[in-house]
Amino acid sequence: MGQDIDPFRAISLSVRAHELKAEGRRILHMEFGQPSTGAPQAAIARAHEILDSDAMGYWESRPLKERISRHYKESYGVDVSPSRIVLTCGASPALVLALATAFAPGDRIAMARPGYVAYRNTVRALNFEPVEIPCGEDVRFQLSAAALDALDPAPQGVIIASPANPTGTIIPAGELAAIAAVAKAKGIRIISDEIYHGLTYGPEIHSMLEFDRGAYIVNSFSKYFSMAAWRLGWLVSPDEGVKRTGAYIGNLFLTAPSLAQHAGLIAMDSREELDGHVEVYRKNRELLLETLPKLGLARIAPPDGAFYLYADVSRFTNDSLAFCLKLLEDTGVATAPGVDFDPVEGNRFVRFSFALSTPEIEEALEKLVPWFAAQSTR
Ligand SMILES: Cc1ncc(COP(=O)(O)O)c(C=O)c1O
C-alpha cells in the first residue's frame, strides 16, 4: 500500500475562495504561487501557428534542449550537453524523476523546514524518508552546509531550493559551494530546485551546477516564464544518470506536451516581457515590506526572490489555517497557512504570494490594514 501523505491545505482554502467568488464576492488570490499574467505574447502566437499547421504527436524538442543548454552557458557559465536535459510536464515530475532515479527505497532525503509542501510528500510517496532540518528566522529559513554536515547519520540525498518557497530567501554562492563540499565528502546526492531562478530582487543567483556537476537540477516554465498551465519543465541529470532518467521518463510520463515545447522555446527569448513582470513583483514586494510591519507583522525575512513573503502571525494566532480562513471570509483575501510548509512551526506563519498586479496588491492591502487593526493580539 502507498504511504499516506498530507493534502495541500491552501487548495481547500482556494476552493472556499472560489465558492465565495461564485457567490459574487471580490476575491484576491494571494494563496497560490502562480503568475496572473499569461504566457509571453510571442509564445502564444507560436502556439496558434502550430495548432493550425501541425497534427502533433509524442515529441521531445531538440531545439528546446539546445536552447536550455545555451541558457546554462550564458547565465551560469556551465556546459550542459542537451543530452543531459529531460523535458518534463513541469518541475513536479522532474522532482519525481530525480528522486526515483537517484535513490533506493528507504533512503533518507534531507530538506529545509519550512519548505515546499511537495518535497516531504513526494519523498514519502516514493518510499523514501524525509529528514527535515528546522531552519528558523536566524538563518533566513535556509539550509546551511553546517546543518547538513551535522546530520548523523548522513542522509543519502538533500533537496535545496534557492530562492525558496515559502520564503523567497536564497543561498549565497559561498554557502552553495560549502553545501556541495559537504555533499561530496559524505556521498550525499544533491537535488537543486531552481524553479524561481529569474525572479530575484537584488542578490546574484547561482546554479548548483556551478559547484557540483553531479547534482540533479529541477526547473520549470511555471514561474519566471509565466506558463504554469502549459505544464513544461526540465531536469538536468548528471552524465551517469542520463540513461536511467531517459528510461524513466519514457515509461512513467512519455513526453512533455508538444504544444508547450514549441511555445516554451519562444518564451526563452521573450526576456523583455518577462522581465517586465519581475518589475511588477519588485514593486509589490516593496509595498508589502512597507505595509505589513505596520499591521504587526514585523518578523519577516525580506525575500531575495520568488514572489512570496512568509510572515510570523504569532501575535494574533497559534492556528494559521483558521486564521487564513477567517481572513478570507472577512476580507476576500486568500493566503496560504504556514502549516503547509512547516508541520511543526507553521501554525504561526502565513505565506502571502505577490504574483498579482500592483493595483490588486494595493487593493488587498487596503483590506488587510483595517482587518489586522481589528484583530486582538494574544
Ligand atoms: C519550489 C517549487 N518547486 C516545484 C513546484 C512545482 O511547479 P511545476 O510543477 O508547476 O513546475 C512549485 C510550485 O509551486 C514550487 O513552488
Short mmCIF file of C-alpha atoms and ligand atoms in Angstrom, two decimals:
data_model
loop_
_atom_site.label_atom_id
_atom_site.label_comp_id
_atom_site.label_asym_id
_atom_site.label_seq_id
_atom_site.Cartn_x
_atom_site.Cartn_y
_atom_site.Cartn_z
CA MET A 1 0.00 0.00 0.00
CA GLY A 2 1.18 3.53 -0.75
CA GLN A 3 2.09 5.92 2.04
CA ASP A 4 -0.45 8.43 3.37
CA ILE A 5 0.64 11.96 2.59
CA ASP A 6 -0.81 15.32 3.62
CA PRO A 7 -3.05 17.33 1.31
CA PHE A 8 -2.02 20.85 0.30
CA ARG A 9 -4.20 22.89 2.69
CA ALA A 10 -4.03 26.01 0.52
CA ILE A 11 -6.10 24.01 -2.01
CA SER A 12 -9.06 23.69 0.40
CA LEU A 13 -8.70 27.38 1.14
CA SER A 14 -8.69 28.15 -2.57
CA VAL A 15 -11.80 26.01 -3.07
CA ARG A 16 -13.55 28.16 -0.43
CA ALA A 17 -12.25 31.30 -2.15
CA HIS A 18 -13.81 30.15 -5.43
CA GLU A 19 -17.11 29.37 -3.69
CA LEU A 20 -17.16 32.91 -2.31
CA LYS A 21 -16.34 34.24 -5.77
CA ALA A 22 -19.25 32.27 -7.24
CA GLU A 23 -21.47 33.97 -4.62
CA GLY A 24 -20.35 37.31 -6.07
CA ARG A 25 -17.62 38.23 -3.57
CA ARG A 26 -14.48 40.04 -4.72
CA ILE A 27 -11.54 37.66 -4.07
CA LEU A 28 -7.83 38.49 -4.19
CA HIS A 29 -5.79 35.35 -4.74
CA MET A 30 -2.60 35.52 -2.70
CA GLU A 31 -2.74 31.82 -1.78
CA PHE A 32 -1.03 30.23 -4.76
CA GLY A 33 2.33 30.91 -6.28
CA GLN A 34 1.31 31.40 -9.84
CA PRO A 35 1.67 34.40 -12.08
CA SER A 36 -1.62 36.00 -13.07
CA THR A 37 0.00 37.07 -16.36
CA GLY A 38 -0.29 34.66 -19.28
CA ALA A 39 2.47 33.16 -21.40
CA PRO A 40 4.57 35.67 -23.38
CA GLN A 41 2.74 37.05 -26.42
CA ALA A 42 5.23 35.61 -28.91
CA ALA A 43 4.90 32.16 -27.32
CA ILE A 44 1.11 32.32 -27.65
CA ALA A 45 1.41 33.39 -31.29
CA ARG A 46 3.71 30.41 -31.94
CA ALA A 47 1.19 28.06 -30.31
CA HIS A 48 -1.55 29.36 -32.63
CA GLU A 49 0.68 28.73 -35.64
CA ILE A 50 1.44 25.18 -34.53
CA LEU A 51 -2.22 24.39 -33.82
CA ASP A 52 -3.08 25.46 -37.36
CA SER A 53 -0.27 23.59 -39.08
CA ASP A 54 0.87 20.55 -37.11
CA ALA A 55 -1.10 17.47 -36.02
CA MET A 56 1.49 16.97 -33.26
CA GLY A 57 2.43 13.75 -31.53
CA TYR A 58 4.72 12.48 -28.79
CA TRP A 59 7.80 14.63 -29.14
CA GLU A 60 10.96 15.81 -27.43
CA SER A 61 12.11 19.12 -28.83
CA ARG A 62 15.81 19.01 -29.63
CA PRO A 63 15.85 22.80 -30.28
CA LEU A 64 14.39 23.40 -26.80
CA LYS A 65 17.01 21.17 -25.16
CA GLU A 66 19.71 23.04 -27.09
CA ARG A 67 18.24 26.39 -26.02
CA ILE A 68 18.18 25.30 -22.35
CA SER A 69 21.77 24.11 -22.71
CA ARG A 70 22.72 27.58 -24.06
CA HIS A 71 20.90 29.16 -21.09
CA TYR A 72 23.23 27.32 -18.67
CA LYS A 73 26.27 28.57 -20.56
CA GLU A 74 25.05 32.16 -20.79
CA SER A 75 23.54 32.52 -17.31
CA TYR A 76 25.91 30.44 -15.18
CA GLY A 77 28.95 29.75 -17.37
CA VAL A 78 28.46 25.98 -17.19
CA ASP A 79 28.48 23.43 -20.01
CA VAL A 80 25.42 21.19 -20.02
CA SER A 81 25.09 18.92 -23.02
CA PRO A 82 21.50 18.80 -24.38
CA SER A 83 21.62 15.03 -23.83
CA ARG A 84 21.62 15.65 -20.06
CA ILE A 85 18.31 17.54 -20.26
CA VAL A 86 14.96 15.77 -19.91
CA LEU A 87 11.84 17.77 -20.78
CA THR A 88 9.02 17.17 -18.32
CA CYS A 89 5.46 18.27 -17.52
CA GLY A 90 6.72 20.90 -15.05
CA ALA A 91 9.08 20.77 -12.09
CA SER A 92 6.82 18.32 -10.24
CA PRO A 93 7.57 15.29 -12.49
CA ALA A 94 11.20 16.46 -12.74
CA LEU A 95 11.41 16.08 -8.95
CA VAL A 96 9.80 12.64 -9.13
CA LEU A 97 12.29 11.58 -11.84
CA ALA A 98 15.31 12.86 -9.90
CA LEU A 99 14.24 11.12 -6.70
CA ALA A 100 13.18 7.88 -8.38
CA THR A 101 16.36 7.55 -10.45
CA ALA A 102 18.91 8.65 -7.86
CA PHE A 103 17.77 6.88 -4.68
CA ALA A 104 16.81 3.47 -3.35
CA PRO A 105 13.67 2.83 -1.27
CA GLY A 106 14.26 3.75 2.36
CA ASP A 107 16.96 6.32 1.56
CA ARG A 108 16.90 9.44 3.73
CA ILE A 109 16.46 12.77 1.96
CA ALA A 110 17.20 15.99 3.85
CA MET A 111 15.38 19.28 3.27
CA ALA A 112 14.81 22.60 4.99
CA ARG A 113 11.74 23.11 7.15
CA PRO A 114 9.86 25.30 6.18
CA GLY A 115 9.90 24.12 2.60
CA TYR A 116 7.72 23.45 -0.41
CA VAL A 117 4.97 21.08 0.72
CA ALA A 118 5.56 18.60 -2.10
CA TYR A 119 9.17 17.86 -1.10
CA ARG A 120 8.36 15.86 2.01
CA ASN A 121 5.18 14.44 0.50
CA THR A 122 6.78 13.33 -2.79
CA VAL A 123 9.69 11.85 -0.86
CA ARG A 124 7.21 9.89 1.27
CA ALA A 125 5.04 8.85 -1.67
CA LEU A 126 8.13 7.31 -3.32
CA ASN A 127 9.02 5.39 -0.14
CA PHE A 128 11.99 7.49 0.88
CA GLU A 129 12.28 9.10 4.28
CA PRO A 130 12.20 12.89 4.63
CA VAL A 131 14.69 14.35 7.11
CA GLU A 132 13.53 17.86 7.89
CA ILE A 133 16.11 20.35 9.11
CA PRO A 134 14.49 23.14 11.15
CA CYS A 135 15.64 26.43 9.63
CA GLY A 136 14.40 29.47 11.55
CA GLU A 137 14.41 33.21 11.03
CA ASP A 138 18.01 33.38 12.35
CA VAL A 139 19.23 31.51 9.22
CA ARG A 140 16.68 33.17 6.94
CA PHE A 141 14.84 29.83 6.74
CA GLN A 142 17.61 28.36 4.59
CA LEU A 143 19.66 25.20 4.76
CA SER A 144 23.37 25.58 5.53
CA ALA A 145 26.39 23.37 4.98
CA ALA A 146 26.86 23.16 8.76
CA ALA A 147 23.29 21.93 9.31
CA LEU A 148 23.72 19.30 6.57
CA ASP A 149 27.08 18.25 7.98
CA ALA A 150 25.58 17.89 11.47
CA LEU A 151 23.12 15.17 10.38
CA ASP A 152 24.14 11.85 11.87
CA PRO A 153 23.82 9.51 10.09
CA ALA A 154 24.37 11.47 6.89
CA PRO A 155 21.37 11.32 4.55
CA GLN A 156 21.70 9.83 1.06
CA GLY A 157 20.24 12.95 -0.53
CA VAL A 158 19.35 16.58 0.04
CA ILE A 159 16.88 18.87 -1.70
CA ILE A 160 17.86 22.52 -1.76
CA ALA A 161 15.77 25.41 -3.07
CA SER A 162 17.13 28.88 -3.77
CA PRO A 163 15.14 31.11 -4.00
CA ALA A 164 12.92 29.08 -1.72
CA ASN A 165 9.22 28.57 -1.34
CA PRO A 166 7.64 29.80 1.04
CA THR A 167 10.22 32.44 1.99
CA GLY A 168 11.90 33.64 -1.21
CA THR A 169 15.29 33.59 0.53
CA ILE A 170 18.38 32.49 -1.38
CA ILE A 171 21.50 30.53 -0.50
CA PRO A 172 24.57 32.68 -1.32
CA ALA A 173 27.25 31.31 -3.66
CA GLY A 174 29.73 30.62 -0.84
CA GLU A 175 27.18 28.55 1.06
CA LEU A 176 26.18 26.63 -2.09
CA ALA A 177 29.86 25.77 -2.56
CA ALA A 178 30.11 24.69 1.09
CA ILE A 179 26.97 22.51 0.76
CA ALA A 180 28.47 20.93 -2.37
CA ALA A 181 31.70 20.22 -0.45
CA VAL A 182 29.86 18.56 2.46
CA ALA A 183 27.76 16.56 -0.01
CA LYS A 184 30.89 15.38 -1.83
CA ALA A 185 32.69 14.43 1.37
CA LYS A 186 29.72 12.47 2.68
CA GLY A 187 28.38 10.97 -0.55
CA ILE A 188 25.12 12.97 -0.40
CA ARG A 189 23.39 13.43 -3.77
CA ILE A 190 22.01 16.96 -4.30
CA ILE A 191 18.71 17.83 -5.95
CA SER A 192 18.56 21.59 -6.56
CA ASP A 193 15.14 23.07 -7.27
CA GLU A 194 15.85 26.20 -9.31
CA ILE A 195 12.25 26.94 -10.32
CA TYR A 196 12.40 30.53 -9.01
CA HIS A 197 15.52 31.50 -10.95
CA GLY A 198 14.85 34.66 -12.95
CA LEU A 199 12.75 36.07 -10.12
CA THR A 200 15.24 37.92 -7.92
CA TYR A 201 15.34 41.40 -6.42
CA GLY A 202 18.98 42.17 -5.92
CA PRO A 203 21.26 39.32 -4.95
CA GLU A 204 23.09 37.34 -7.61
CA ILE A 205 21.70 33.93 -8.29
CA HIS A 206 23.78 30.81 -8.88
CA SER A 207 23.01 27.32 -10.11
CA MET A 208 24.16 24.36 -8.05
CA LEU A 209 25.73 23.11 -11.29
CA GLU A 210 28.47 25.71 -10.84
CA PHE A 211 29.57 23.82 -7.72
CA ASP A 212 28.51 20.23 -8.28
CA ARG A 213 28.36 18.61 -11.72
CA GLY A 214 26.76 15.58 -10.12
CA ALA A 215 23.70 17.49 -8.89
CA TYR A 216 20.23 16.98 -10.31
CA ILE A 217 18.68 20.31 -11.31
CA VAL A 218 14.92 20.80 -11.40
CA ASN A 219 13.40 23.74 -13.30
CA SER A 220 10.19 24.80 -14.97
CA PHE A 221 8.33 27.26 -17.16
CA SER A 222 5.71 27.78 -14.42
CA LYS A 223 7.16 30.81 -12.63
CA TYR A 224 9.50 33.27 -14.43
CA PHE A 225 8.15 32.19 -17.82
CA SER A 226 4.55 32.60 -16.59
CA MET A 227 3.42 29.31 -18.17
CA ALA A 228 2.22 27.20 -15.20
CA ALA A 229 -0.81 25.81 -17.04
CA TRP A 230 1.27 24.73 -20.05
CA ARG A 231 2.91 22.08 -17.86
CA LEU A 232 6.50 22.27 -19.03
CA GLY A 233 9.73 21.93 -17.11
CA TRP A 234 13.05 20.16 -17.22
CA LEU A 235 15.53 18.05 -15.31
CA VAL A 236 19.29 18.21 -15.78
CA SER A 237 20.82 14.93 -14.74
CA PRO A 238 24.50 14.16 -14.25
CA ASP A 239 26.22 12.21 -17.06
CA GLU A 240 25.87 8.93 -15.20
CA GLY A 241 22.12 9.48 -14.75
CA VAL A 242 21.24 10.16 -18.40
CA LYS A 243 20.44 6.58 -19.42
CA ARG A 244 18.27 5.95 -16.40
CA THR A 245 16.34 9.26 -16.50
CA GLY A 246 15.67 8.65 -20.22
CA ALA A 247 14.22 5.22 -19.47
CA TYR A 248 12.17 6.53 -16.53
CA ILE A 249 10.64 9.50 -18.38
CA GLY A 250 9.69 7.25 -21.30
CA ASN A 251 7.95 4.74 -19.07
CA LEU A 252 6.47 6.98 -16.40
CA PHE A 253 5.42 10.09 -18.36
CA LEU A 254 6.25 9.62 -22.09
CA THR A 255 6.82 13.23 -23.15
CA ALA A 256 6.04 16.80 -22.18
CA PRO A 257 3.19 18.42 -24.16
CA SER A 258 4.32 19.18 -27.73
CA LEU A 259 2.46 22.49 -27.93
CA ALA A 260 4.09 23.70 -24.71
CA GLN A 261 7.55 22.74 -26.01
CA HIS A 262 7.03 24.82 -29.17
CA ALA A 263 5.79 27.78 -27.13
CA GLY A 264 8.45 27.36 -24.42
CA LEU A 265 11.25 27.70 -26.98
CA ILE A 266 9.91 31.11 -27.96
CA ALA A 267 9.28 32.09 -24.32
CA MET A 268 13.00 31.66 -23.60
CA ASP A 269 13.65 34.63 -25.88
CA SER A 270 10.82 36.80 -24.53
CA ARG A 271 13.00 38.30 -21.82
CA GLU A 272 11.79 41.89 -22.15
CA GLU A 273 8.15 41.00 -21.50
CA LEU A 274 9.03 38.57 -18.70
CA ASP A 275 11.43 40.98 -17.02
CA GLY A 276 8.52 43.44 -17.04
CA HIS A 277 6.63 41.03 -14.77
CA VAL A 278 9.63 40.89 -12.43
CA GLU A 279 9.49 44.69 -12.14
CA VAL A 280 5.82 44.41 -11.08
CA TYR A 281 6.74 41.82 -8.43
CA ARG A 282 9.57 44.07 -7.24
CA LYS A 283 7.09 46.90 -6.68
CA ASN A 284 4.61 44.53 -4.97
CA ARG A 285 7.35 43.24 -2.69
CA GLU A 286 8.25 46.79 -1.67
CA LEU A 287 4.61 47.64 -0.94
CA LEU A 288 4.22 44.56 1.25
CA LEU A 289 7.51 45.10 3.07
CA GLU A 290 6.46 48.68 3.75
CA THR A 291 2.92 47.92 4.94
CA LEU A 292 2.99 44.52 6.70
CA PRO A 293 5.18 45.70 9.62
CA LYS A 294 2.57 48.40 10.30
CA LEU A 295 -0.01 45.63 10.71
CA GLY A 296 2.03 43.98 13.43
CA LEU A 297 3.76 41.56 11.06
CA ALA A 298 7.27 42.73 11.74
CA ARG A 299 9.01 39.36 11.73
CA ILE A 300 9.66 38.76 8.05
CA ALA A 301 12.85 37.72 6.29
CA PRO A 302 12.73 40.03 3.25
CA PRO A 303 12.50 37.76 0.21
CA ASP A 304 15.50 37.86 -2.15
CA GLY A 305 13.49 36.23 -4.90
CA ALA A 306 10.38 34.24 -5.89
CA PHE A 307 7.09 36.03 -5.14
CA TYR A 308 6.38 35.10 -1.55
CA LEU A 309 6.52 36.70 1.81
CA TYR A 310 6.44 34.42 4.87
CA ALA A 311 5.21 36.35 7.88
CA ASP A 312 5.11 35.44 11.56
CA VAL A 313 1.50 35.90 12.74
CA SER A 314 2.02 34.53 16.26
CA ARG A 315 0.94 37.87 17.78
CA PHE A 316 -2.55 37.05 16.53
CA THR A 317 -2.92 33.28 16.39
CA ASN A 318 -1.49 29.83 17.01
CA ASP A 319 -3.66 28.29 14.27
CA SER A 320 -2.62 29.63 10.87
CA LEU A 321 -5.24 27.63 8.93
CA ALA A 322 -8.15 29.01 10.97
CA PHE A 323 -6.56 32.46 10.75
CA CYS A 324 -6.29 32.30 6.93
CA LEU A 325 -9.89 31.06 6.68
CA LYS A 326 -11.16 33.93 8.85
CA LEU A 327 -9.10 36.42 6.85
CA LEU A 328 -10.63 35.03 3.64
CA GLU A 329 -14.23 35.07 4.92
CA ASP A 330 -13.90 38.60 6.33
CA THR A 331 -11.91 40.32 3.58
CA GLY A 332 -11.85 38.13 0.46
CA VAL A 333 -8.02 37.98 0.64
CA ALA A 334 -6.85 34.37 0.20
CA THR A 335 -3.46 33.43 1.69
CA ALA A 336 -1.62 30.16 2.42
CA PRO A 337 -1.29 28.85 6.00
CA GLY A 338 2.23 28.13 7.20
CA VAL A 339 1.23 24.58 8.21
CA ASP A 340 1.54 23.59 4.56
CA PHE A 341 5.24 24.38 4.61
CA ASP A 342 6.12 23.52 8.17
CA PRO A 343 4.12 20.92 10.11
CA VAL A 344 5.87 21.90 13.37
CA GLU A 345 6.19 25.72 13.47
CA GLY A 346 3.87 26.60 10.59
CA ASN A 347 0.91 27.40 12.80
CA ARG A 348 2.46 30.75 13.48
CA PHE A 349 3.12 31.72 9.85
CA VAL A 350 1.18 32.85 6.80
CA ARG A 351 2.53 33.00 3.25
CA PHE A 352 1.47 35.89 1.06
CA SER A 353 2.02 35.44 -2.69
CA PHE A 354 2.58 38.72 -4.51
CA ALA A 355 2.36 37.35 -8.07
CA LEU A 356 -0.56 39.70 -8.76
CA SER A 357 -0.85 43.08 -10.42
CA THR A 358 0.18 46.09 -8.31
CA PRO A 359 -3.40 47.50 -8.20
CA GLU A 360 -4.55 44.12 -6.83
CA ILE A 361 -1.84 44.19 -4.16
CA GLU A 362 -2.88 47.74 -3.26
CA GLU A 363 -6.50 46.62 -3.00
CA ALA A 364 -5.51 43.66 -0.81
CA LEU A 365 -3.51 45.94 1.49
CA GLU A 366 -6.47 48.32 1.82
CA LYS A 367 -8.47 45.37 3.15
CA LEU A 368 -5.68 43.96 5.32
CA VAL A 369 -4.92 47.22 7.17
CA PRO A 370 -8.30 47.63 8.97
CA TRP A 371 -8.73 43.88 9.38
CA PHE A 372 -5.43 43.42 11.22
CA ALA A 373 -6.09 46.53 13.30
CA ALA A 374 -9.36 44.92 14.49
CA GLN A 375 -7.75 41.59 15.49
CA SER A 376 -6.97 41.04 19.14
CA THR A 377 -3.39 40.10 19.97
CA ARG A 378 -2.53 37.08 22.10
C1 LIG B 1 9.54 25.20 -5.04
C2 LIG B 1 8.63 24.61 -6.06
N1 LIG B 1 9.05 23.55 -6.76
C3 LIG B 1 8.25 22.97 -7.67
C4 LIG B 1 6.96 23.44 -7.92
C5 LIG B 1 6.11 22.74 -8.94
O1 LIG B 1 5.98 23.51 -10.09
P1 LIG B 1 5.51 22.99 -11.51
O2 LIG B 1 5.22 21.55 -11.43
O3 LIG B 1 4.31 23.82 -11.85
O4 LIG B 1 6.62 23.30 -12.45
C6 LIG B 1 6.49 24.56 -7.22
C7 LIG B 1 5.13 25.07 -7.43
O5 LIG B 1 4.67 26.00 -6.81
C8 LIG B 1 7.35 25.15 -6.25
O6 LIG B 1 6.98 26.21 -5.53
#
